[in-house]
Coordinates of C-alpha atoms in Angstrom, one line a residue:
X476 CA 129.5 208.8 245.4
X477 CA 126.4 210.0 246.7
X478 CA 125.4 211.3 249.7
X479 CA 122.3 212.1 252.4
X480 CA 119.3 213.7 251.2
X481 CA 119.4 217.3 251.9
X482 CA 116.5 217.3 254.4
X483 CA 119.4 216.0 256.7
X484 CA 121.2 219.5 256.7
X485 CA 117.8 221.5 257.4
X486 CA 116.9 219.9 260.7
X487 CA 113.6 221.2 260.5
X488 CA 114.3 225.0 260.4
X489 CA 115.0 227.1 256.9
X490 CA 117.5 229.9 258.6
X491 CA 118.1 231.9 255.2
X492 CA 115.9 234.1 253.5
X493 CA 113.7 234.0 250.5
X494 CA 115.1 237.3 249.6
X495 CA 118.7 236.2 248.5
X496 CA 117.1 233.9 245.5
X497 CA 118.4 235.6 242.4
X498 CA 116.2 236.9 240.0
X499 CA 118.1 235.2 237.1
X500 CA 118.7 231.9 238.8
X501 CA 119.2 229.0 236.6
X502 CA 116.7 226.2 236.4
X503 CA 118.9 223.5 235.4
X504 CA 120.5 221.4 238.2
X505 CA 123.8 221.4 237.2
X506 CA 123.9 225.0 236.7
X507 CA 122.3 225.3 240.2
X508 CA 125.2 223.2 241.4
X509 CA 127.7 225.2 239.7
X510 CA 126.4 228.6 241.0
X511 CA 126.3 227.0 245.1
X512 CA 129.7 226.4 244.7
X513 CA 131.0 229.6 243.5
X514 CA 128.6 231.4 246.3
X515 CA 130.5 229.1 248.8
X516 CA 134.3 229.9 247.5
X517 CA 133.1 233.7 247.7
X518 CA 131.8 233.4 251.0
X519 CA 128.6 234.5 250.1
X520 CA 125.9 234.7 252.5
X521 CA 123.5 233.2 250.1
X522 CA 125.0 230.3 249.5
X523 CA 122.9 228.5 252.3
X524 CA 120.0 228.6 249.9
X525 CA 121.6 228.1 246.6
X526 CA 123.1 224.6 248.2
X527 CA 119.2 223.9 249.0
X528 CA 117.8 225.0 245.8
X529 CA 120.7 222.9 244.0
X530 CA 120.2 219.8 245.9
X531 CA 116.3 219.7 245.7
X532 CA 116.6 219.9 241.8
X533 CA 119.2 217.2 241.9
X534 CA 117.1 215.1 243.8
X535 CA 114.1 215.7 241.4
X536 CA 116.4 215.0 238.5
X537 CA 117.6 211.6 240.0
X538 CA 120.9 212.8 241.1
X539 CA 122.5 213.7 244.4
X540 CA 125.1 215.8 246.1
X541 CA 128.6 214.5 246.5
X542 CA 130.0 214.3 249.9
X543 CA 132.7 217.4 249.8
X544 CA 129.4 219.3 247.7
X545 CA 127.1 218.2 250.4
X546 CA 130.1 219.2 253.0
X547 CA 129.8 222.4 251.6
X548 CA 126.4 222.6 251.6
X549 CA 125.9 221.8 255.4
X550 CA 128.7 224.1 256.3
X551 CA 126.7 227.6 254.5
X552 CA 123.5 226.2 255.7
X553 CA 124.8 226.3 259.5
X554 CA 127.0 229.4 258.9
X555 CA 123.2 230.9 257.8
X556 CA 121.8 229.7 261.3
X557 CA 120.5 232.6 263.6
X558 CA 118.0 233.2 266.2
X559 CA 115.4 230.1 266.5
X560 CA 117.6 228.0 264.0
X561 CA 121.1 228.9 266.1
X562 CA 121.1 225.3 267.9
X563 CA 120.9 223.5 264.7
X564 CA 124.6 225.1 264.1
X565 CA 126.8 222.9 266.1
X566 CA 124.9 219.5 264.6
X567 CA 125.2 220.3 260.8
X568 CA 129.1 221.8 260.9
X569 CA 130.4 218.3 263.2
X570 CA 128.5 216.2 260.1
X571 CA 130.0 218.6 257.6
X572 CA 133.5 218.0 259.1
X573 CA 133.1 214.4 258.7
X574 CA 131.5 214.4 255.1
X575 CA 134.7 216.4 254.3
X576 CA 136.8 213.5 255.9
X577 CA 135.5 211.4 253.2
X578 CA 136.1 213.8 250.5
X579 CA 139.7 213.9 251.3
X580 CA 139.2 217.4 252.5
X581 CA 141.4 217.6 255.4
X582 CA 141.7 221.1 255.9
X583 CA 138.4 222.0 255.6
X584 CA 137.4 219.1 257.9
X585 CA 139.4 221.2 260.7
X586 CA 137.8 224.2 259.8
X587 CA 134.0 222.3 260.4
X588 CA 135.0 220.9 263.6
X589 CA 136.5 224.3 264.9
X590 CA 133.2 225.9 264.2
X591 CA 131.2 223.3 265.7
X592 CA 133.2 223.7 268.7
X593 CA 132.4 227.4 268.8
X594 CA 128.6 227.1 268.2
X595 CA 128.2 224.9 271.1
X596 CA 126.7 221.4 271.8
X597 CA 123.4 222.1 269.8
X598 CA 119.6 222.0 270.9
X599 CA 119.3 221.2 275.1
X600 CA 122.9 222.4 275.6
X601 CA 124.4 225.8 276.4
X602 CA 125.6 227.7 273.5
X603 CA 129.0 228.8 272.9
X604 CA 132.8 227.3 273.8
X605 CA 133.8 226.6 277.3
X606 CA 137.1 225.8 278.7
X607 CA 136.8 222.3 277.3
X608 CA 136.2 223.4 273.7
X609 CA 138.7 226.0 273.9
X610 CA 141.6 223.0 274.5
X611 CA 140.1 221.7 272.1
X612 CA 140.1 224.1 269.8
X613 CA 144.0 224.7 270.5
X614 CA 144.5 221.0 269.5
X615 CA 142.6 221.8 266.3
X616 CA 145.0 225.1 265.7
X617 CA 148.0 222.9 266.1
X618 CA 146.9 220.1 263.4
X619 CA 146.0 223.0 261.1
X620 CA 149.4 224.2 261.1
X621 CA 151.1 221.1 260.5
X622 CA 148.9 220.4 258.0
X623 CA 149.9 223.6 256.1
X624 CA 153.7 222.8 256.7
X625 CA 153.0 219.6 254.2
X626 CA 150.6 221.5 251.7
X627 CA 147.1 219.7 253.4
X628 CA 145.5 222.6 254.5
X629 CA 145.4 226.2 252.4
X630 CA 146.2 229.7 254.3
X631 CA 142.9 230.7 254.4
X632 CA 141.7 227.3 256.1
X633 CA 144.7 227.7 258.4
X634 CA 144.0 231.2 259.2
X635 CA 140.3 230.1 260.0
X636 CA 141.0 227.9 262.6
X637 CA 143.4 229.6 264.3
X638 CA 141.4 232.6 264.5
X639 CA 138.1 230.7 265.9
X640 CA 140.8 229.6 268.4
X641 CA 141.5 233.3 269.2
X642 CA 137.5 234.1 269.1
X643 CA 137.2 231.6 271.7
X644 CA 139.5 232.7 274.0
X645 CA 138.0 236.3 273.9
X646 CA 134.9 234.9 274.6
X647 CA 136.4 233.6 277.8
X648 CA 138.1 236.1 279.1
X649 CA 136.1 237.6 281.9
X650 CA 136.7 234.0 283.6
X651 CA 140.3 234.2 283.4
X652 CA 142.2 234.8 286.5
X653 CA 143.3 238.0 285.3
X654 CA 141.4 239.3 282.1
X655 CA 143.8 242.1 281.5
X656 CA 146.6 240.0 280.9
X657 CA 144.8 237.1 279.2
X658 CA 143.5 239.7 276.8
X659 CA 147.1 240.5 276.4
X660 CA 147.7 237.2 275.3
X661 CA 144.8 237.0 273.2
X662 CA 146.2 240.4 271.2
X663 CA 149.6 238.8 270.9
X664 CA 147.8 235.8 269.3
X665 CA 146.0 237.8 266.8
X666 CA 148.9 239.6 265.9
X667 CA 151.1 236.5 264.8
X668 CA 147.8 235.9 263.0
X669 CA 147.5 238.8 261.2
X670 CA 151.3 238.3 260.3
X671 CA 150.8 235.2 259.1
X672 CA 148.1 235.9 256.8
X673 CA 148.9 239.1 255.4
X674 CA 151.3 238.3 252.9
X675 CA 148.2 236.4 251.0
X676 CA 145.8 239.2 251.1
X677 CA 145.5 238.7 247.6
X678 CA 142.9 235.5 247.6
X679 CA 139.9 237.3 249.2
X680 CA 139.2 234.5 251.4
X681 CA 142.6 235.4 253.3
X682 CA 141.3 239.0 252.9
X683 CA 138.1 238.2 255.0
X684 CA 139.9 236.0 257.7
X685 CA 141.8 239.4 258.3
X686 CA 138.8 241.4 258.5
X687 CA 137.2 239.5 261.0
X688 CA 140.9 239.1 263.2
X689 CA 140.9 243.1 263.0
X690 CA 137.4 243.5 264.2
X691 CA 138.3 240.9 267.3
X692 CA 141.1 242.3 267.9
X693 CA 139.2 245.7 268.0
X694 CA 136.6 244.4 270.2
X695 CA 138.9 243.2 272.5
X696 CA 140.9 246.5 272.7
X697 CA 137.9 248.9 272.9
X698 CA 137.4 248.7 276.9
X699 CA 141.0 249.5 277.4
X700 CA 142.0 252.0 274.2
X701 CA 139.0 253.0 272.2
X702 CA 141.1 255.3 269.9
X703 CA 142.9 252.1 268.9
X704 CA 139.9 250.1 268.7
X705 CA 138.4 252.5 266.0
X706 CA 141.2 252.2 263.8
X707 CA 141.3 248.3 263.6
X708 CA 137.4 248.3 263.2
X709 CA 138.1 250.8 260.3
X710 CA 140.5 248.6 259.0
X711 CA 138.3 245.4 259.5
X712 CA 135.5 247.2 257.2
X713 CA 138.1 248.2 254.6
X714 CA 139.4 245.1 254.4
X715 CA 135.8 243.5 254.1
X716 CA 135.0 245.8 251.1
X717 CA 138.6 244.9 249.1
X718 CA 137.6 241.5 249.3
X719 CA 134.9 241.9 246.7
X720 CA 132.6 241.6 249.2
X721 CA 130.0 244.1 249.1
X722 CA 127.3 242.5 251.4
X723 CA 127.1 244.5 254.9
X724 CA 129.7 243.9 257.4
X725 CA 126.5 243.9 260.1
X726 CA 128.8 243.1 263.6
X727 CA 131.7 245.0 262.4
X728 CA 129.4 248.1 262.0
X729 CA 127.5 247.5 265.2
X730 CA 131.0 247.3 267.3
X731 CA 132.4 250.5 265.4
X732 CA 129.3 252.3 266.1
X733 CA 129.0 251.5 269.9
X734 CA 132.9 252.5 270.4
X735 CA 132.1 256.1 268.5
X736 CA 129.2 256.3 270.9
X737 CA 131.8 255.5 273.6
X738 CA 133.8 258.2 272.8
X739 CA 131.5 260.8 272.5
X740 CA 131.0 260.8 268.8
X741 CA 127.4 260.1 268.4
X742 CA 127.0 262.1 264.7
X743 CA 129.7 260.0 263.1
X744 CA 127.9 256.7 264.7
X745 CA 124.6 258.0 263.5
X746 CA 125.8 258.7 259.9
X747 CA 127.4 254.6 260.0
X748 CA 124.3 253.0 261.2
X749 CA 121.8 255.0 258.9
X750 CA 124.4 254.5 255.8
X751 CA 124.2 250.5 256.6
X752 CA 120.5 251.1 256.7
X753 CA 120.3 252.7 253.6
X754 CA 122.3 250.2 251.9
X755 CA 120.7 249.4 248.2
X756 CA 123.2 246.6 247.6
X757 CA 120.6 244.1 245.7
X758 CA 122.8 240.3 246.3
X759 CA 122.1 239.9 248.8
X760 CA 120.2 242.3 250.1
X761 CA 120.2 243.6 254.2
X762 CA 119.2 240.8 256.2
X763 CA 115.7 241.4 258.4
X764 CA 117.3 240.0 261.2
X765 CA 120.2 242.3 260.7
X766 CA 118.4 245.2 260.1
X767 CA 116.3 244.8 263.1
X768 CA 119.4 245.0 265.2
X769 CA 121.0 248.2 263.3
X770 CA 117.6 249.6 264.0
X771 CA 118.2 249.2 267.2
X772 CA 121.5 250.3 267.9
X773 CA 120.5 253.7 266.1
X774 CA 117.5 254.2 268.0
X775 CA 119.9 253.9 271.2
X776 CA 122.6 256.2 269.5
X777 CA 120.1 259.1 268.8
X778 CA 118.3 258.6 272.3
X779 CA 122.1 259.2 273.8
X780 CA 122.6 262.2 271.2
X781 CA 118.8 263.4 272.3
X782 CA 119.8 263.5 276.0
X783 CA 121.9 266.3 275.5
X784 CA 119.2 268.0 273.9
X785 CA 116.6 267.3 276.6
X786 CA 116.7 270.4 278.3
X787 CA 116.8 272.7 274.9
X788 CA 114.3 270.7 273.1
X789 CA 115.4 269.0 270.2
X790 CA 112.0 267.0 269.5
X791 CA 113.2 266.0 265.9
X792 CA 116.5 264.0 267.4
X793 CA 113.9 262.6 270.4
X794 CA 110.9 261.5 267.8
X795 CA 113.0 259.6 265.6
X796 CA 113.5 256.8 268.3
X797 CA 109.8 255.3 268.4
X798 CA 110.0 254.8 264.2
X799 CA 112.9 253.2 264.7
X800 CA 111.8 250.7 267.3
X801 CA 109.0 250.6 265.7
X802 CA 110.9 248.9 262.7
X803 CA 113.1 247.0 264.4
X804 CA 110.0 245.2 266.1
X805 CA 108.8 244.7 262.6
X806 CA 112.1 243.1 261.1
X807 CA 112.7 240.9 264.3
X808 CA 110.4 238.5 263.3
X809 CA 110.6 235.7 260.0
X810 CA 113.1 232.9 259.4
X811 CA 116.2 234.5 261.7
X812 CA 113.4 235.1 264.4
X813 CA 115.4 236.8 267.1
X814 CA 114.0 236.8 270.7
X815 CA 116.4 238.9 272.5
X816 CA 116.3 241.8 269.7
X817 CA 112.3 241.7 269.1
X818 CA 111.6 241.8 272.7
X819 CA 114.3 244.5 274.1
X820 CA 113.2 246.9 271.0
X821 CA 109.4 246.1 272.4
X822 CA 110.4 246.9 275.5
X823 CA 112.3 250.1 274.7
X824 CA 109.0 251.2 272.6
X825 CA 106.8 250.9 275.2
X826 CA 109.0 252.7 277.7
X827 CA 109.0 255.4 275.2
X828 CA 105.3 255.5 275.0
X829 CA 105.1 255.5 278.5
X830 CA 107.1 258.4 279.0
X831 CA 104.8 260.1 276.7
X832 CA 101.9 259.2 278.7
X833 CA 100.5 256.8 276.0
X834 CA 100.2 253.9 278.5
X835 CA 97.2 251.8 276.8
X836 CA 99.7 251.1 274.3
X837 CA 102.8 251.0 276.1
X838 CA 101.2 248.2 278.2
X839 CA 100.2 246.0 275.4
X840 CA 104.2 246.3 274.1
X841 CA 105.2 245.5 277.5
X842 CA 103.2 242.6 278.2
X843 CA 104.9 241.2 274.4
X844 CA 108.2 242.1 275.9
X845 CA 107.7 240.3 278.9
X846 CA 106.6 237.0 276.9
X847 CA 109.7 237.5 274.7
X848 CA 111.7 237.9 278.0
X849 CA 110.6 234.8 279.9
X850 CA 111.5 232.8 276.9
X851 CA 115.0 234.1 276.7
X852 CA 115.6 234.4 280.3
X853 CA 117.0 237.6 280.9
X854 CA 116.0 238.5 285.1
X855 CA 116.9 242.2 284.2
X856 CA 114.6 242.7 281.1
X857 CA 111.9 240.9 283.6
X858 CA 111.9 243.0 286.0
X859 CA 112.1 246.3 284.1
X860 CA 109.2 245.3 282.0
X861 CA 107.5 244.3 284.6
X862 CA 108.0 247.6 286.4
X863 CA 107.2 249.8 283.4
X864 CA 104.1 247.7 283.3
X865 CA 103.4 248.3 286.9
X866 CA 103.7 252.3 286.3
X867 CA 101.6 252.3 283.6
X868 CA 98.7 250.4 285.3
X869 CA 99.2 253.1 288.3
X870 CA 99.1 255.8 285.8
X871 CA 95.5 254.4 284.3
X872 CA 94.1 253.8 287.6
X873 CA 94.7 249.7 288.1
X874 CA 96.0 249.7 291.3
X875 CA 95.7 246.3 291.6
X876 CA 97.3 244.8 288.8
X877 CA 99.9 247.6 289.6
X878 CA 100.9 245.7 293.0
X879 CA 101.0 242.6 291.6
X880 CA 103.4 243.7 288.9
X881 CA 105.7 245.3 291.0
X882 CA 105.6 242.2 293.5
X883 CA 106.8 240.1 290.8
X884 CA 109.8 242.6 289.9
X885 CA 110.8 243.0 293.6
X886 CA 110.8 239.0 294.5
X887 CA 113.2 238.4 290.9
X888 CA 115.0 241.5 291.9
X889 CA 115.8 240.4 295.7
X890 CA 117.8 237.9 294.1
X891 CA 120.4 240.3 293.0
X892 CA 123.6 241.5 294.7
X893 CA 122.3 245.0 294.8
X894 CA 119.1 244.7 296.7
X895 CA 118.4 248.3 296.8
X896 CA 116.2 247.6 293.4
X897 CA 114.3 245.2 295.1
X898 CA 113.9 247.5 298.5
X899 CA 112.6 250.2 296.0
X900 CA 110.3 248.1 294.2
X901 CA 108.9 246.8 297.5
X902 CA 108.1 250.4 298.4
X903 CA 106.2 250.7 295.3
X904 CA 104.3 247.6 295.9
X905 CA 103.1 249.2 299.0
X906 CA 102.3 252.3 297.6
X907 CA 100.2 250.4 295.0
X908 CA 98.6 248.4 297.4
X909 CA 97.7 251.3 299.5
X910 CA 96.2 253.1 296.0
X911 CA 94.3 249.7 295.9
X912 CA 92.7 250.0 299.4
X913 CA 94.7 246.8 300.7
X914 CA 95.8 248.9 303.9
X915 CA 97.0 246.5 306.1
X916 CA 99.0 244.7 303.2
X917 CA 100.0 248.1 302.0
X918 CA 101.1 248.9 305.8
X919 CA 103.1 245.1 305.9
X920 CA 105.0 246.0 302.4
X921 CA 106.0 249.3 303.5
X922 CA 107.4 247.6 306.9
X923 CA 109.1 245.1 304.4
X924 CA 110.6 248.0 302.1
X925 CA 112.2 249.6 305.4
X926 CA 113.7 246.7 306.3
X927 CA 115.4 245.6 303.3
X928 CA 116.7 249.4 302.9
X929 CA 118.2 248.9 306.5
X930 CA 120.0 246.0 305.3
X931 CA 121.6 247.8 302.3
X932 CA 122.7 250.4 304.8
X933 CA 120.2 253.0 303.5
X934 CA 119.0 254.7 306.7
X935 CA 117.5 257.4 305.2
X936 CA 114.9 255.7 302.8
X937 CA 114.0 253.2 305.6
X938 CA 112.8 256.1 307.4
X939 CA 110.5 257.4 304.2
X940 CA 109.2 253.9 304.1
X941 CA 108.4 253.4 307.5
X942 CA 106.8 257.1 307.6
X943 CA 104.4 255.9 304.4
X944 CA 103.7 253.0 306.5
X945 CA 102.3 255.1 309.5
X946 CA 99.6 256.6 307.4
X947 CA 98.6 253.3 306.1
X948 CA 98.6 251.7 310.1
X949 CA 97.2 254.9 311.5
X950 CA 94.1 254.3 309.1
X951 CA 93.9 250.4 309.8
X952 CA 94.8 250.4 313.4
X953 CA 94.9 253.9 314.7
X954 CA 96.9 257.0 316.2
X955 CA 98.7 255.1 319.1
X956 CA 100.3 252.3 316.5
X957 CA 100.8 255.3 313.9
X958 CA 103.0 257.3 316.5
X959 CA 105.1 254.3 317.5
X960 CA 106.1 253.7 313.8
X961 CA 106.7 257.5 313.2
X962 CA 108.9 257.1 316.3
X963 CA 111.2 254.6 314.4
X964 CA 111.1 256.3 311.2
X965 CA 113.1 259.4 313.2
X966 CA 115.3 256.9 314.6
X967 CA 116.2 255.9 311.4
X968 CA 116.2 259.1 309.8
X969 CA 118.8 259.5 312.7
X970 CA 120.9 257.3 311.8
X971 CA 121.3 258.5 308.3
X972 CA 122.0 261.8 309.2
X973 CA 124.8 260.5 311.5
X974 CA 126.4 258.3 308.5
X975 CA 126.0 261.4 306.0
X976 CA 127.4 264.0 308.4
X977 CA 129.9 261.8 309.7
X978 CA 131.8 263.7 312.6
X979 CA 128.4 265.4 313.7
X980 CA 126.1 264.2 316.6
X981 CA 123.1 262.6 316.1
X982 CA 120.7 265.0 316.9
X983 CA 122.3 267.5 314.7
X984 CA 120.6 267.8 311.4
X985 CA 122.5 268.5 308.2
X986 CA 122.9 272.7 308.0
X987 CA 119.9 274.1 306.6
X988 CA 117.9 270.9 306.6
X989 CA 114.2 271.1 308.5
X990 CA 113.6 268.8 310.9
X991 CA 110.2 267.1 310.0
X992 CA 107.7 267.3 313.0
X993 CA 107.4 263.6 313.9
X994 CA 111.2 263.3 314.1
X995 CA 110.6 265.7 317.5
X996 CA 108.7 263.4 318.7
X997 CA 109.5 261.1 321.7
X998 CA 111.3 258.0 320.8
X999 CA 112.4 255.0 323.1
X1000 CA 115.7 254.0 324.7
X1001 CA 118.4 254.5 322.6
X1002 CA 119.0 250.8 320.8
X1003 CA 115.3 249.6 321.5
X1004 CA 113.3 249.1 318.6
X1005 CA 109.8 249.5 319.2
X1006 CA 107.0 248.2 317.2
X1007 CA 103.4 249.0 316.9
X1008 CA 101.1 247.3 320.2
X1009 CA 99.3 245.4 317.9
X1010 CA 102.1 243.2 316.8
X1011 CA 103.7 240.6 318.7
X1012 CA 107.8 239.4 318.9
X1013 CA 108.5 235.7 317.9
X1014 CA 111.4 233.5 317.8
X1015 CA 111.2 233.9 313.6
X1016 CA 111.2 237.6 313.6
X1017 CA 108.7 240.1 314.6
X1018 CA 105.1 239.0 313.7
X1019 CA 101.9 240.9 312.8
X1020 CA 99.0 240.2 315.0
X1021 CA 96.6 241.0 312.3
X1022 CA 98.2 239.3 309.4
X1023 CA 100.9 236.8 310.6
X1024 CA 103.7 238.3 308.5
X1025 CA 107.2 238.0 309.4
X1026 CA 109.0 241.3 309.0
X1027 CA 112.7 240.6 309.9
X1028 CA 114.9 240.8 306.8
X1029 CA 115.7 237.0 306.4
X1030 CA 112.2 236.6 305.8
X1031 CA 111.7 239.5 303.6
X1032 CA 112.2 237.8 300.7
X1033 CA 109.6 234.8 301.7
X1034 CA 107.3 237.3 302.5
X1035 CA 107.6 238.9 299.0
X1036 CA 107.4 235.5 297.5
X1037 CA 104.0 234.9 299.1
X1038 CA 102.7 238.4 297.4
X1039 CA 103.8 236.7 294.2
X1040 CA 101.8 233.3 294.6
X1041 CA 98.4 234.7 295.9
X1042 CA 98.6 237.6 294.2
X1043 CA 96.1 236.5 291.3
X1044 CA 93.7 235.7 293.5
X1045 CA 94.0 238.7 295.7
X1046 CA 93.9 241.2 293.2
X1047 CA 90.3 240.4 292.4
X1048 CA 89.5 239.7 296.1
X1049 CA 90.8 241.5 298.5
X1050 CA 93.3 244.3 297.3
X1051 CA 90.3 245.8 295.4
X1052 CA 90.5 249.4 294.5
X1053 CA 91.3 252.3 296.7
X1054 CA 88.6 255.4 296.9
X1055 CA 89.8 258.3 295.1
X1056 CA 90.6 260.5 298.0
X1057 CA 93.1 258.0 299.5
X1058 CA 96.5 259.2 298.7
X1059 CA 99.6 256.8 297.8
X1060 CA 102.3 259.0 298.2
X1061 CA 104.5 260.7 300.7
X1062 CA 104.4 264.4 300.7
X1063 CA 107.8 264.5 302.2
X1064 CA 108.8 262.1 299.9
X1065 CA 107.9 262.6 296.7
X1066 CA 109.9 264.9 295.1
X1067 CA 112.7 262.7 295.5
X1068 CA 111.0 259.1 294.5
X1069 CA 109.1 260.5 291.7
X1070 CA 105.7 259.1 293.7
X1071 CA 103.9 262.3 292.7
X1072 CA 100.5 260.8 291.0
X1073 CA 97.1 262.0 290.1
X1074 CA 94.5 259.0 290.8
X1075 CA 91.8 261.1 289.6
X1076 CA 93.1 261.8 286.1
X1077 CA 95.8 259.1 285.7
X1078 CA 98.0 262.0 285.0
X1079 CA 101.4 262.2 286.3
X1080 CA 105.1 261.0 284.6
X1081 CA 107.1 257.6 285.5
X1082 CA 108.7 256.9 288.6
X1083 CA 112.4 257.9 288.2
X1084 CA 113.7 254.7 289.7
X1085 CA 112.8 252.9 286.7
X1086 CA 115.2 254.3 284.3
X1087 CA 118.1 253.0 287.2
X1088 CA 117.2 249.5 286.9
X1089 CA 119.8 247.3 285.4
X1090 CA 120.0 247.4 281.8
X1091 CA 118.3 244.2 279.8
X1092 CA 121.0 241.7 278.2
X1093 CA 123.9 244.2 279.5
X1094 CA 127.5 242.8 278.6
X1095 CA 128.0 240.5 281.5
X1096 CA 131.8 241.3 281.5
X1097 CA 134.5 243.5 280.6
X1098 CA 135.2 242.1 277.2
X1099 CA 132.1 240.8 276.3
X1100 CA 129.6 241.9 273.3
X1101 CA 125.8 242.6 274.3
X1102 CA 123.1 243.1 271.3
X1103 CA 123.6 246.5 270.6
X1104 CA 127.3 245.5 270.0
X1105 CA 128.7 247.2 272.7
X1106 CA 132.0 245.5 274.5
X1107 CA 131.3 245.8 278.5
X1108 CA 132.1 248.4 280.6
X1109 CA 131.8 250.9 277.1
X1110 CA 127.9 251.1 276.9
X1111 CA 125.1 253.0 278.7
X1112 CA 125.1 251.8 282.3
X1113 CA 122.5 251.6 284.7
X1114 CA 122.9 253.0 288.6
X1115 CA 123.9 249.6 290.0
X1116 CA 127.5 249.6 291.2
X1117 CA 128.6 250.5 294.8
X1118 CA 128.1 253.5 296.1
X1119 CA 125.7 254.9 293.0
X1120 CA 122.3 256.4 294.0
X1121 CA 118.8 253.8 293.5
X1122 CA 116.0 255.8 293.5
X1123 CA 113.5 254.4 295.5
X1124 CA 111.8 256.0 298.1
X1125 CA 114.0 258.7 298.8

């Protein structure tokens, strides 16, 4: 009985790589078919490509795959789907399940259906299983157990369905009412699975399931007990090798290296990743996509180790990061194109260049990264890329471009729960507008930043934004208006002192703190909020009579969105470039804010607040895994939690 054309399971994509084509590949169709069956039985990563070549040779010889072989081909091809080909996996698995049923392979059919549910609905739908899919996986698990009891599903098939159900539960841990309790329940399920499969470990297929089960157990154990996770992950890799599978276990290696970083074992993590990258196993070789991820993880590891040596030198450690990131960029394309890995590697390489003053090269990479992040849709990544791109533009003297990128970054950051990043980026937008010579726009942008700092409760930062505004106001509207803004800055600073001093009164500055001259100037009555004389009050908030810009906090996002909407045209016609003599910095706040900048020479380091922005593609929950293999809460974290300091105009 024949089946449909092998073109059905390709779906217009080529998930596997040409590197899996053996040099001693037979030409006879039946020999090719025998080889594809053998690789499938071994769980070989090259099985998908072998099935394509066998199916093509059979078709040319006038034959076709049987339903059972066709189903195995679909399974192998779907398992190969990565990167751009990933959405095709779900439909392939569902079709394979139907063909397995036709061939009377009920155990295999359950495995394919379970894999289809884990892969997600395919093109146009969200990836990964939800609660409904998890419930269906539980039904498949019970059916597999029943089939195993009557001999219609073997141990490997039954264990695989059980593992897929546990994996789906693990992916949903952070949505549970009590994630820690649910994690304990999943660990118990995995312990039962290990007890079920362990007596049959002589079967390489069962040993492979045991390896994957231990890796999953290590993943959900890592946030609570890193030491136990290390033991489980090492055992997983040992089981993988003991099963006669010399090909790389990249996922387990990434997880293990991430937990090692968590425990401070940077040297061991580095050695592990170096060994994985140096693997010379010819059949199959390390996939390009896996090599890209390993390079990215190794770059993160050496960067973390380099932090310890930053104050004492160690350039050989720090400089290794850039070639690793460049290699990750190189390998992130091709048939296994992974937008996240490629864009993230370009972002990190661009940042490394920017930190070393190579702003032109950095800008090119950051633009490419931004395009990738727009496709992938990660807001933290876009904000970070835009902010670094703006900082590079500022240091290159392209202040109009810098104001645009800072404004766009601020707009997106304002949607976050922690709005301090939006306030800091709004302040940087104003800095760039001031350098560009757009004095009135800079004055309004500083006030928007001050309003947002007030909303976050950081009155000291609001005072500094207002002092920066006063200089722009002085230039645009004169000394009288500037003095009013300075008085408002003094009141904000007093509020900040009051909050930090606790029992001290508003007029008592912290011990050893000098009171700036402008703080001693006369202020209005307590509780009165004064604005420059050129502003009038309206029902929707304070309105600038010169520009009509609303300045109340509620209208802040709309105001900055206005920058986003009109900035492309304004850069060329209204923003312009500031004179070389015009200063963009607040000398009092510069040392804390990182705003020092030599405009004439383009010298000066990056704004420190860039390093405080949220991590791109960070773990979304305690038990989720990010692109580096880090489980939530175990990797490097940005200062975004409540109570941590965000460097803005402070």
